[in-house]
């Protein structure tokens, strides 16, 4: 998975425009949030899905289904299979992430049509002796969409009876999932986990993912400054309360090139009259994909003619002899990961040596950019000579 770097953030006008919506105090935290995002390309997801589905062991055929949101009135469950036992037609408009999953399922089936079935009807499943129903998604956060989809499938009495008698089992394949979402899915299924049951429902459903994490463990995803990032997301009142921490309060940090999940912080994907999203309409703009593919900065030349303000500030402290990254992070009010990335960029540019000392090029760059730093002028109107002070 790829991620943004300090250098790429600094040279992106689109990101700069998004960051301008934050105050001076909030801006470093917003930059830290961007540094902790992880991006999954279409090729990476496609290859992982092919291997994940192929690794499921079974002597019988597989039925592959893409999990999608079905249009329904509030409080109603729309059956996935029609009266003839066939899946309902897909709507003509785009379905976002489901479109890619549908195409990948088609490719998998074409590669081995004797083993896999592409969204089969109930009659075909019965004829082929299907024992495994594989439901595919890109990520599972709260588990609501998976639960809703499976309830729609279970509106079929035939499928429900196969499930109750242990004739079929479900395998839910997603690149990432939360443990809380997994529990929600299992708990929502028809049946019981009582040990006296011949087929406890937990034994009839499996999960397969590349990344599994606890939604409540924010430190695992956002590291040391997770509390600052949490407070930043909650503080932006221009974003709907429901999505400030991502749908379900998950605060995920995984972004797919083919679709932006709604469980990442809302300040990234929710737009309003007063707020401009970085990933509008939950889609990843082409410019950020190109930015992720770009190589790092090269040393030499005029690469440092105009440095970012954090880089100039870093050179100032290194010039003063500060070489401990933890101290630099504290002085600059940044995350240590941010400082580490900033230092790596400075080393690539030849501004700092491998041992953390400022180079001659670094000195030239610092003096060429010092105007960016607002020096605090001493207020001499408040100065009293010591000779004027009595009793000292």
PDB file of N, CA and C in Angstrom, residues 19-107:
ATOM      1  N   UNK A  19      -6.141  22.097   2.957  1.00  0.00           N
ATOM      2  CA  UNK A  19      -5.553  22.424   4.261  1.00  0.00           C
ATOM      3  C   UNK A  19      -5.854  23.858   4.681  1.00  0.00           C
ATOM      4  N   UNK A  20      -6.084  24.746   3.708  1.00  0.00           N
ATOM      5  CA  UNK A  20      -6.373  26.142   4.030  1.00  0.00           C
ATOM      6  C   UNK A  20      -7.681  26.296   4.812  1.00  0.00           C
ATOM      7  N   UNK A  21      -8.501  25.258   4.837  1.00  0.00           N
ATOM      8  CA  UNK A  21      -9.766  25.320   5.576  1.00  0.00           C
ATOM      9  C   UNK A  21      -9.553  25.182   7.082  1.00  0.00           C
ATOM     10  N   UNK A  22      -8.348  24.781   7.478  1.00  0.00           N
ATOM     11  CA  UNK A  22      -8.045  24.596   8.900  1.00  0.00           C
ATOM     12  C   UNK A  22      -7.311  25.804   9.453  1.00  0.00           C
ATOM     13  N   UNK A  23      -7.385  25.960  10.762  1.00  0.00           N
ATOM     14  CA  UNK A  23      -6.655  27.035  11.420  1.00  0.00           C
ATOM     15  C   UNK A  23      -5.170  26.693  11.482  1.00  0.00           C
ATOM     16  N   UNK A  24      -4.376  27.658  11.891  1.00  0.00           N
ATOM     17  CA  UNK A  24      -2.928  27.446  11.989  1.00  0.00           C
ATOM     18  C   UNK A  24      -2.599  26.327  12.972  1.00  0.00           C
ATOM     19  N   UNK A  25      -3.355  26.225  14.037  1.00  0.00           N
ATOM     20  CA  UNK A  25      -3.125  25.186  15.041  1.00  0.00           C
ATOM     21  C   UNK A  25      -3.552  23.816  14.513  1.00  0.00           C
ATOM     22  N   UNK A  26      -4.641  23.783  13.762  1.00  0.00           N
ATOM     23  CA  UNK A  26      -5.179  22.516  13.269  1.00  0.00           C
ATOM     24  C   UNK A  26      -4.400  21.961  12.073  1.00  0.00           C
ATOM     25  N   UNK A  27      -3.761  22.802  11.331  1.00  0.00           N
ATOM     26  CA  UNK A  27      -3.121  22.394  10.087  1.00  0.00           C
ATOM     27  C   UNK A  27      -2.108  21.258  10.262  1.00  0.00           C
ATOM     28  N   UNK A  28      -1.179  21.329  11.234  1.00  0.00           N
ATOM     29  CA  UNK A  28      -0.240  20.212  11.406  1.00  0.00           C
ATOM     30  C   UNK A  28      -0.943  18.879  11.698  1.00  0.00           C
ATOM     31  N   UNK A  29      -2.054  18.925  12.424  1.00  0.00           N
ATOM     32  CA  UNK A  29      -2.787  17.695  12.726  1.00  0.00           C
ATOM     33  C   UNK A  29      -3.439  17.150  11.456  1.00  0.00           C
ATOM     34  N   UNK A  30      -3.966  18.046  10.623  1.00  0.00           N
ATOM     35  CA  UNK A  30      -4.568  17.622   9.359  1.00  0.00           C
ATOM     36  C   UNK A  30      -3.519  16.996   8.442  1.00  0.00           C
ATOM     37  N   UNK A  31      -2.319  17.535   8.443  1.00  0.00           N
ATOM     38  CA  UNK A  31      -1.237  16.952   7.642  1.00  0.00           C
ATOM     39  C   UNK A  31      -0.868  15.577   8.175  1.00  0.00           C
ATOM     40  N   UNK A  32      -0.856  15.443   9.493  1.00  0.00           N
ATOM     41  CA  UNK A  32      -0.564  14.138  10.093  1.00  0.00           C
ATOM     42  C   UNK A  32      -1.628  13.113   9.713  1.00  0.00           C
ATOM     43  N   UNK A  33      -2.884  13.541   9.649  1.00  0.00           N
ATOM     44  CA  UNK A  33      -3.962  12.651   9.226  1.00  0.00           C
ATOM     45  C   UNK A  33      -3.707  12.124   7.812  1.00  0.00           C
ATOM     46  N   UNK A  34      -3.292  13.020   6.917  1.00  0.00           N
ATOM     47  CA  UNK A  34      -3.023  12.618   5.536  1.00  0.00           C
ATOM     48  C   UNK A  34      -1.869  11.623   5.452  1.00  0.00           C
ATOM     49  N   UNK A  35      -0.865  11.808   6.301  1.00  0.00           N
ATOM     50  CA  UNK A  35       0.299  10.918   6.282  1.00  0.00           C
ATOM     51  C   UNK A  35      -0.052   9.504   6.730  1.00  0.00           C
ATOM     52  N   UNK A  36      -1.131   9.345   7.476  1.00  0.00           N
ATOM     53  CA  UNK A  36      -1.499   8.029   7.987  1.00  0.00           C
ATOM     54  C   UNK A  36      -2.521   7.301   7.110  1.00  0.00           C
ATOM     55  N   UNK A  37      -2.918   7.912   6.004  1.00  0.00           N
ATOM     56  CA  UNK A  37      -3.811   7.228   5.071  1.00  0.00           C
ATOM     57  C   UNK A  37      -3.038   6.182   4.281  1.00  0.00           C
ATOM     58  N   UNK A  38      -3.679   5.072   3.985  1.00  0.00           N
ATOM     59  CA  UNK A  38      -3.065   3.997   3.186  1.00  0.00           C
ATOM     60  C   UNK A  38      -3.935   3.776   1.954  1.00  0.00           C
ATOM     61  N   UNK A  39      -3.309   3.753   0.773  1.00  0.00           N
ATOM     62  CA  UNK A  39      -4.021   3.679  -0.488  1.00  0.00           C
ATOM     63  C   UNK A  39      -3.796   2.327  -1.161  1.00  0.00           C
ATOM     64  N   UNK A  40      -4.899   1.699  -1.571  1.00  0.00           N
ATOM     65  CA  UNK A  40      -4.859   0.387  -2.221  1.00  0.00           C
ATOM     66  C   UNK A  40      -5.240   0.575  -3.685  1.00  0.00           C
ATOM     67  N   UNK A  41      -4.349   0.207  -4.586  1.00  0.00           N
ATOM     68  CA  UNK A  41      -4.612   0.376  -6.015  1.00  0.00           C
ATOM     69  C   UNK A  41      -5.565  -0.696  -6.531  1.00  0.00           C
ATOM     70  N   UNK A  42      -6.094  -0.486  -7.725  1.00  0.00           N
ATOM     71  CA  UNK A  42      -6.981  -1.474  -8.337  1.00  0.00           C
ATOM     72  C   UNK A  42      -6.243  -2.791  -8.579  1.00  0.00           C
ATOM     73  N   UNK A  43      -5.016  -2.685  -9.065  1.00  0.00           N
ATOM     74  CA  UNK A  43      -4.247  -3.900  -9.356  1.00  0.00           C
ATOM     75  C   UNK A  43      -3.967  -4.703  -8.096  1.00  0.00           C
ATOM     76  N   UNK A  44      -3.628  -4.007  -7.021  1.00  0.00           N
ATOM     77  CA  UNK A  44      -3.337  -4.702  -5.766  1.00  0.00           C
ATOM     78  C   UNK A  44      -4.586  -5.410  -5.236  1.00  0.00           C
ATOM     79  N   UNK A  45      -5.713  -4.715  -5.270  1.00  0.00           N
ATOM     80  CA  UNK A  45      -6.958  -5.315  -4.789  1.00  0.00           C
ATOM     81  C   UNK A  45      -7.375  -6.489  -5.681  1.00  0.00           C
ATOM     82  N   UNK A  46      -7.235  -6.318  -6.984  1.00  0.00           N
ATOM     83  CA  UNK A  46      -7.648  -7.366  -7.928  1.00  0.00           C
ATOM     84  C   UNK A  46      -6.831  -8.637  -7.727  1.00  0.00           C
ATOM     85  N   UNK A  47      -5.515  -8.490  -7.597  1.00  0.00           N
ATOM     86  CA  UNK A  47      -4.654  -9.656  -7.418  1.00  0.00           C
ATOM     87  C   UNK A  47      -4.934 -10.332  -6.088  1.00  0.00           C
ATOM     88  N   UNK A  48      -5.140  -9.529  -5.035  1.00  0.00           N
ATOM     89  CA  UNK A  48      -5.431 -10.118  -3.722  1.00  0.00           C
ATOM     90  C   UNK A  48      -6.750 -10.893  -3.764  1.00  0.00           C
ATOM     91  N   UNK A  49      -7.775 -10.321  -4.402  1.00  0.00           N
ATOM     92  CA  UNK A  49      -9.080 -10.979  -4.459  1.00  0.00           C
ATOM     93  C   UNK A  49      -8.986 -12.308  -5.211  1.00  0.00           C
ATOM     94  N   UNK A  50      -8.252 -12.319  -6.308  1.00  0.00           N
ATOM     95  CA  UNK A  50      -8.105 -13.553  -7.094  1.00  0.00           C
ATOM     96  C   UNK A  50      -7.473 -14.656  -6.246  1.00  0.00           C
ATOM     97  N   UNK A  51      -6.435 -14.313  -5.494  1.00  0.00           N
ATOM     98  CA  UNK A  51      -5.762 -15.304  -4.659  1.00  0.00           C
ATOM     99  C   UNK A  51      -6.627 -15.721  -3.469  1.00  0.00           C
ATOM    100  N   UNK A  52      -7.357 -14.759  -2.887  1.00  0.00           N
ATOM    101  CA  UNK A  52      -8.188 -15.056  -1.721  1.00  0.00           C
ATOM    102  C   UNK A  52      -9.320 -16.008  -2.081  1.00  0.00           C
ATOM    103  N   UNK A  53      -9.997 -15.752  -3.194  1.00  0.00           N
ATOM    104  CA  UNK A  53     -11.095 -16.625  -3.617  1.00  0.00           C
ATOM    105  C   UNK A  53     -10.557 -17.999  -4.013  1.00  0.00           C
ATOM    106  N   UNK A  54      -9.416 -18.014  -4.693  1.00  0.00           N
ATOM    107  CA  UNK A  54      -8.842 -19.283  -5.117  1.00  0.00           C
ATOM    108  C   UNK A  54      -8.358 -20.153  -3.982  1.00  0.00           C
ATOM    109  N   UNK A  55      -8.099 -19.551  -2.817  1.00  0.00           N
ATOM    110  CA  UNK A  55      -7.574 -20.314  -1.681  1.00  0.00           C
ATOM    111  C   UNK A  55      -8.663 -20.977  -0.847  1.00  0.00           C
ATOM    112  N   UNK A  56      -9.939 -20.701  -1.136  1.00  0.00           N
ATOM    113  CA  UNK A  56     -11.039 -21.307  -0.383  1.00  0.00           C
ATOM    114  C   UNK A  56     -11.160 -22.769  -0.799  1.00  0.00           C
ATOM    115  N   UNK A  57     -11.071 -23.653   0.160  1.00  0.00           N
ATOM    116  CA  UNK A  57     -11.087 -25.088  -0.143  1.00  0.00           C
ATOM    117  C   UNK A  57     -12.511 -25.636  -0.137  1.00  0.00           C
ATOM    118  N   UNK A  58     -12.857 -26.357  -1.213  1.00  0.00           N
ATOM    119  CA  UNK A  58     -14.163 -27.005  -1.301  1.00  0.00           C
ATOM    120  C   UNK A  58     -14.180 -27.917  -2.517  1.00  0.00           C
ATOM    121  N   UNK A  59     -14.848 -29.061  -2.379  1.00  0.00           N
ATOM    122  CA  UNK A  59     -14.993 -29.983  -3.507  1.00  0.00           C
ATOM    123  C   UNK A  59     -16.150 -29.577  -4.412  1.00  0.00           C
ATOM    124  N   UNK A  60     -17.090 -28.800  -3.872  1.00  0.00           N
ATOM    125  CA  UNK A  60     -18.267 -28.396  -4.637  1.00  0.00           C
ATOM    126  C   UNK A  60     -18.030 -27.038  -5.301  1.00  0.00           C
ATOM    127  N   UNK A  61     -18.987 -26.616  -6.104  1.00  0.00           N
ATOM    128  CA  UNK A  61     -18.890 -25.338  -6.811  1.00  0.00           C
ATOM    129  C   UNK A  61     -19.092 -24.163  -5.857  1.00  0.00           C
ATOM    130  N   UNK A  62     -18.617 -23.007  -6.295  1.00  0.00           N
ATOM    131  CA  UNK A  62     -18.754 -21.777  -5.528  1.00  0.00           C
ATOM    132  C   UNK A  62     -19.745 -20.855  -6.239  1.00  0.00           C
ATOM    133  N   UNK A  63     -20.544 -20.154  -5.468  1.00  0.00           N
ATOM    134  CA  UNK A  63     -21.405 -19.103  -6.004  1.00  0.00           C
ATOM    135  C   UNK A  63     -20.839 -17.766  -5.534  1.00  0.00           C
ATOM    136  N   UNK A  64     -20.436 -16.923  -6.467  1.00  0.00           N
ATOM    137  CA  UNK A  64     -19.809 -15.646  -6.139  1.00  0.00           C
ATOM    138  C   UNK A  64     -20.823 -14.519  -6.296  1.00  0.00           C
ATOM    139  N   UNK A  65     -20.944 -13.691  -5.261  1.00  0.00           N
ATOM    140  CA  UNK A  65     -21.869 -12.559  -5.278  1.00  0.00           C
ATOM    141  C   UNK A  65     -21.147 -11.308  -4.810  1.00  0.00           C
ATOM    142  N   UNK A  66     -21.392 -10.201  -5.490  1.00  0.00           N
ATOM    143  CA  UNK A  66     -20.872  -8.900  -5.052  1.00  0.00           C
ATOM    144  C   UNK A  66     -21.876  -8.279  -4.089  1.00  0.00           C
ATOM    145  N   UNK A  67     -21.400  -7.884  -2.925  1.00  0.00           N
ATOM    146  CA  UNK A  67     -22.281  -7.249  -1.942  1.00  0.00           C
ATOM    147  C   UNK A  67     -22.636  -5.851  -2.429  1.00  0.00           C
ATOM    148  N   UNK A  68     -23.902  -5.551  -2.498  1.00  0.00           N
ATOM    149  CA  UNK A  68     -24.325  -4.215  -2.927  1.00  0.00           C
ATOM    150  C   UNK A  68     -25.526  -3.755  -2.118  1.00  0.00           C
ATOM    151  N   UNK A  69     -25.730  -2.471  -2.143  1.00  0.00           N
ATOM    152  CA  UNK A  69     -26.838  -1.879  -1.407  1.00  0.00           C
ATOM    153  C   UNK A  69     -28.085  -1.945  -2.267  1.00  0.00           C
ATOM    154  N   UNK A  70     -29.148  -2.515  -1.723  1.00  0.00           N
ATOM    155  CA  UNK A  70     -30.406  -2.639  -2.453  1.00  0.00           C
ATOM    156  C   UNK A  70     -31.350  -1.515  -2.047  1.00  0.00           C
ATOM    157  N   UNK A  71     -32.007  -0.937  -3.043  1.00  0.00           N
ATOM    158  CA  UNK A  71     -32.962   0.138  -2.754  1.00  0.00           C
ATOM    159  C   UNK A  71     -34.143  -0.422  -1.978  1.00  0.00           C
ATOM    160  N   UNK A  72     -34.442   0.190  -0.852  1.00  0.00           N
ATOM    161  CA  UNK A  72     -35.538  -0.297  -0.012  1.00  0.00           C
ATOM    162  C   UNK A  72     -36.168   0.858   0.746  1.00  0.00           C
ATOM    163  N   UNK A  73     -37.440   0.726   1.034  1.00  0.00           N
ATOM    164  CA  UNK A  73     -38.112   1.685   1.882  1.00  0.00           C
ATOM    165  C   UNK A  73     -37.677   1.464   3.330  1.00  0.00           C
ATOM    166  N   UNK A  74     -37.758   2.501   4.130  1.00  0.00           N
ATOM    167  CA  UNK A  74     -37.324   2.400   5.525  1.00  0.00           C
ATOM    168  C   UNK A  74     -38.101   1.317   6.261  1.00  0.00           C
ATOM    169  N   UNK A  75     -37.359   0.415   6.905  1.00  0.00           N
ATOM    170  CA  UNK A  75     -37.982  -0.647   7.675  1.00  0.00           C
ATOM    171  C   UNK A  75     -38.357  -1.868   6.862  1.00  0.00           C
ATOM    172  N   UNK A  76     -38.112  -1.843   5.558  1.00  0.00           N
ATOM    173  CA  UNK A  76     -38.457  -2.978   4.714  1.00  0.00           C
ATOM    174  C   UNK A  76     -37.188  -3.677   4.217  1.00  0.00           C
ATOM    175  N   UNK A  77     -37.304  -4.967   3.926  1.00  0.00           N
ATOM    176  CA  UNK A  77     -36.198  -5.745   3.380  1.00  0.00           C
ATOM    177  C   UNK A  77     -36.578  -6.163   1.961  1.00  0.00           C
ATOM    178  N   UNK A  78     -35.774  -5.785   0.994  1.00  0.00           N
ATOM    179  CA  UNK A  78     -36.045  -6.126  -0.408  1.00  0.00           C
ATOM    180  C   UNK A  78     -35.422  -7.481  -0.709  1.00  0.00           C
ATOM    181  N   UNK A  79     -36.189  -8.451  -1.200  1.00  0.00           N
ATOM    182  CA  UNK A  79     -35.626  -9.764  -1.523  1.00  0.00           C
ATOM    183  C   UNK A  79     -34.566  -9.648  -2.626  1.00  0.00           C
ATOM    184  N   UNK A  80     -33.463 -10.353  -2.443  1.00  0.00           N
ATOM    185  CA  UNK A  80     -32.419 -10.336  -3.468  1.00  0.00           C
ATOM    186  C   UNK A  80     -32.821 -11.212  -4.654  1.00  0.00           C
ATOM    187  N   UNK A  81     -33.492 -12.329  -4.395  1.00  0.00           N
ATOM    188  CA  UNK A  81     -33.947 -13.220  -5.460  1.00  0.00           C
ATOM    189  C   UNK A  81     -35.421 -12.923  -5.771  1.00  0.00           C
ATOM    190  N   UNK A  82     -35.733 -12.886  -7.073  1.00  0.00           N
ATOM    191  CA  UNK A  82     -37.119 -12.624  -7.463  1.00  0.00           C
ATOM    192  C   UNK A  82     -37.957 -13.900  -7.346  1.00  0.00           C
ATOM    193  N   UNK A  83     -39.188 -13.837  -7.818  1.00  0.00           N
ATOM    194  CA  UNK A  83     -40.094 -14.986  -7.695  1.00  0.00           C
ATOM    195  C   UNK A  83     -39.595 -16.207  -8.450  1.00  0.00           C
ATOM    196  N   UNK A  84     -38.803 -15.994  -9.495  1.00  0.00           N
ATOM    197  CA  UNK A  84     -38.247 -17.103 -10.262  1.00  0.00           C
ATOM    198  C   UNK A  84     -36.943 -17.629  -9.709  1.00  0.00           C
ATOM    199  N   UNK A  85     -36.482 -17.057  -8.593  1.00  0.00           N
ATOM    200  CA  UNK A  85     -35.235 -17.522  -7.981  1.00  0.00           C
ATOM    201  C   UNK A  85     -33.991 -16.928  -8.598  1.00  0.00           C
ATOM    202  N   UNK A  86     -34.126 -15.858  -9.387  1.00  0.00           N
ATOM    203  CA  UNK A  86     -32.981 -15.211 -10.022  1.00  0.00           C
ATOM    204  C   UNK A  86     -32.635 -13.909  -9.293  1.00  0.00           C
ATOM    205  N   UNK A  87     -31.339 -13.536  -9.295  1.00  0.00           N
ATOM    206  CA  UNK A  87     -30.947 -12.284  -8.647  1.00  0.00           C
ATOM    207  C   UNK A  87     -31.635 -11.087  -9.298  1.00  0.00           C
ATOM    208  N   UNK A  88     -31.948 -10.090  -8.496  1.00  0.00           N
ATOM    209  CA  UNK A  88     -32.566  -8.879  -9.032  1.00  0.00           C
ATOM    210  C   UNK A  88     -31.582  -8.167  -9.946  1.00  0.00           C
ATOM    211  N   UNK A  89     -32.114  -7.464 -10.936  1.00  0.00           N
ATOM    212  CA  UNK A  89     -31.255  -6.763 -11.890  1.00  0.00           C
ATOM    213  C   UNK A  89     -30.530  -5.606 -11.214  1.00  0.00           C
ATOM    214  N   UNK A  90     -29.323  -5.365 -11.692  1.00  0.00           N
ATOM    215  CA  UNK A  90     -28.577  -4.208 -11.206  1.00  0.00           C
ATOM    216  C   UNK A  90     -29.148  -2.948 -11.816  1.00  0.00           C
ATOM    217  N   UNK A  91     -29.134  -1.842 -11.070  1.00  0.00           N
ATOM    218  CA  UNK A  91     -29.615  -0.581 -11.641  1.00  0.00           C
ATOM    219  C   UNK A  91     -28.670  -0.101 -12.738  1.00  0.00           C
ATOM    220  N   UNK A  92     -29.161   0.714 -13.684  1.00  0.00           N
ATOM    221  CA  UNK A  92     -28.318   1.166 -14.792  1.00  0.00           C
ATOM    222  C   UNK A  92     -27.209   2.112 -14.371  1.00  0.00           C
ATOM    223  N   UNK A  93     -27.404   2.870 -13.291  1.00  0.00           N
ATOM    224  CA  UNK A  93     -26.386   3.817 -12.869  1.00  0.00           C
ATOM    225  C   UNK A  93     -25.232   3.089 -12.184  1.00  0.00           C
ATOM    226  N   UNK A  94     -24.108   3.794 -12.076  1.00  0.00           N
ATOM    227  CA  UNK A  94     -22.918   3.201 -11.465  1.00  0.00           C
ATOM    228  C   UNK A  94     -23.151   2.906  -9.992  1.00  0.00           C
ATOM    229  N   UNK A  95     -22.518   1.837  -9.511  1.00  0.00           N
ATOM    230  CA  UNK A  95     -22.671   1.418  -8.112  1.00  0.00           C
ATOM    231  C   UNK A  95     -21.403   1.653  -7.298  1.00  0.00           C
ATOM    232  N   UNK A  96     -20.444   2.387  -7.869  1.00  0.00           N
ATOM    233  CA  UNK A  96     -19.216   2.664  -7.124  1.00  0.00           C
ATOM    234  C   UNK A  96     -18.313   1.452  -7.047  1.00  0.00           C
ATOM    235  N   UNK A  97     -17.940   1.061  -5.830  1.00  0.00           N
ATOM    236  CA  UNK A  97     -16.994  -0.035  -5.643  1.00  0.00           C
ATOM    237  C   UNK A  97     -17.532  -1.358  -6.163  1.00  0.00           C
ATOM    238  N   UNK A  98     -18.876  -1.521  -6.161  1.00  0.00           N
ATOM    239  CA  UNK A  98     -19.448  -2.776  -6.626  1.00  0.00           C
ATOM    240  C   UNK A  98     -19.160  -3.034  -8.106  1.00  0.00           C
ATOM    241  N   UNK A  99     -19.003  -1.962  -8.887  1.00  0.00           N
ATOM    242  CA  UNK A  99     -18.734  -2.132 -10.315  1.00  0.00           C
ATOM    243  C   UNK A  99     -17.433  -2.896 -10.540  1.00  0.00           C
ATOM    244  N   UNK A 100     -16.392  -2.532  -9.794  1.00  0.00           N
ATOM    245  CA  UNK A 100     -15.116  -3.229  -9.940  1.00  0.00           C
ATOM    246  C   UNK A 100     -15.244  -4.671  -9.472  1.00  0.00           C
ATOM    247  N   UNK A 101     -15.945  -4.895  -8.354  1.00  0.00           N
ATOM    248  CA  UNK A 101     -16.101  -6.251  -7.836  1.00  0.00           C
ATOM    249  C   UNK A 101     -16.835  -7.126  -8.848  1.00  0.00           C
ATOM    250  N   UNK A 102     -17.880  -6.587  -9.507  1.00  0.00           N
ATOM    251  CA  UNK A 102     -18.605  -7.339 -10.520  1.00  0.00           C
ATOM    252  C   UNK A 102     -17.665  -7.756 -11.656  1.00  0.00           C
ATOM    253  N   UNK A 103     -16.838  -6.831 -12.123  1.00  0.00           N
ATOM    254  CA  UNK A 103     -15.932  -7.156 -13.228  1.00  0.00           C
ATOM    255  C   UNK A 103     -14.884  -8.178 -12.807  1.00  0.00           C
ATOM    256  N   UNK A 104     -14.404  -8.104 -11.553  1.00  0.00           N
ATOM    257  CA  UNK A 104     -13.410  -9.065 -11.071  1.00  0.00           C
ATOM    258  C   UNK A 104     -14.018 -10.454 -10.933  1.00  0.00           C
ATOM    259  N   UNK A 105     -15.274 -10.517 -10.491  1.00  0.00           N
ATOM    260  CA  UNK A 105     -15.958 -11.810 -10.403  1.00  0.00           C
ATOM    261  C   UNK A 105     -16.070 -12.437 -11.793  1.00  0.00           C
ATOM    262  N   UNK A 106     -16.394 -11.614 -12.783  1.00  0.00           N
ATOM    263  CA  UNK A 106     -16.491 -12.123 -14.153  1.00  0.00           C
ATOM    264  C   UNK A 106     -15.162 -12.701 -14.624  1.00  0.00           C
ATOM    265  N   UNK A 107     -14.067 -12.019 -14.295  1.00  0.00           N
ATOM    266  CA  UNK A 107     -12.742 -12.508 -14.691  1.00  0.00           C
ATOM    267  C   UNK A 107     -12.400 -13.826 -13.993  1.00  0.00           C
TER     268      UNK A 107
END
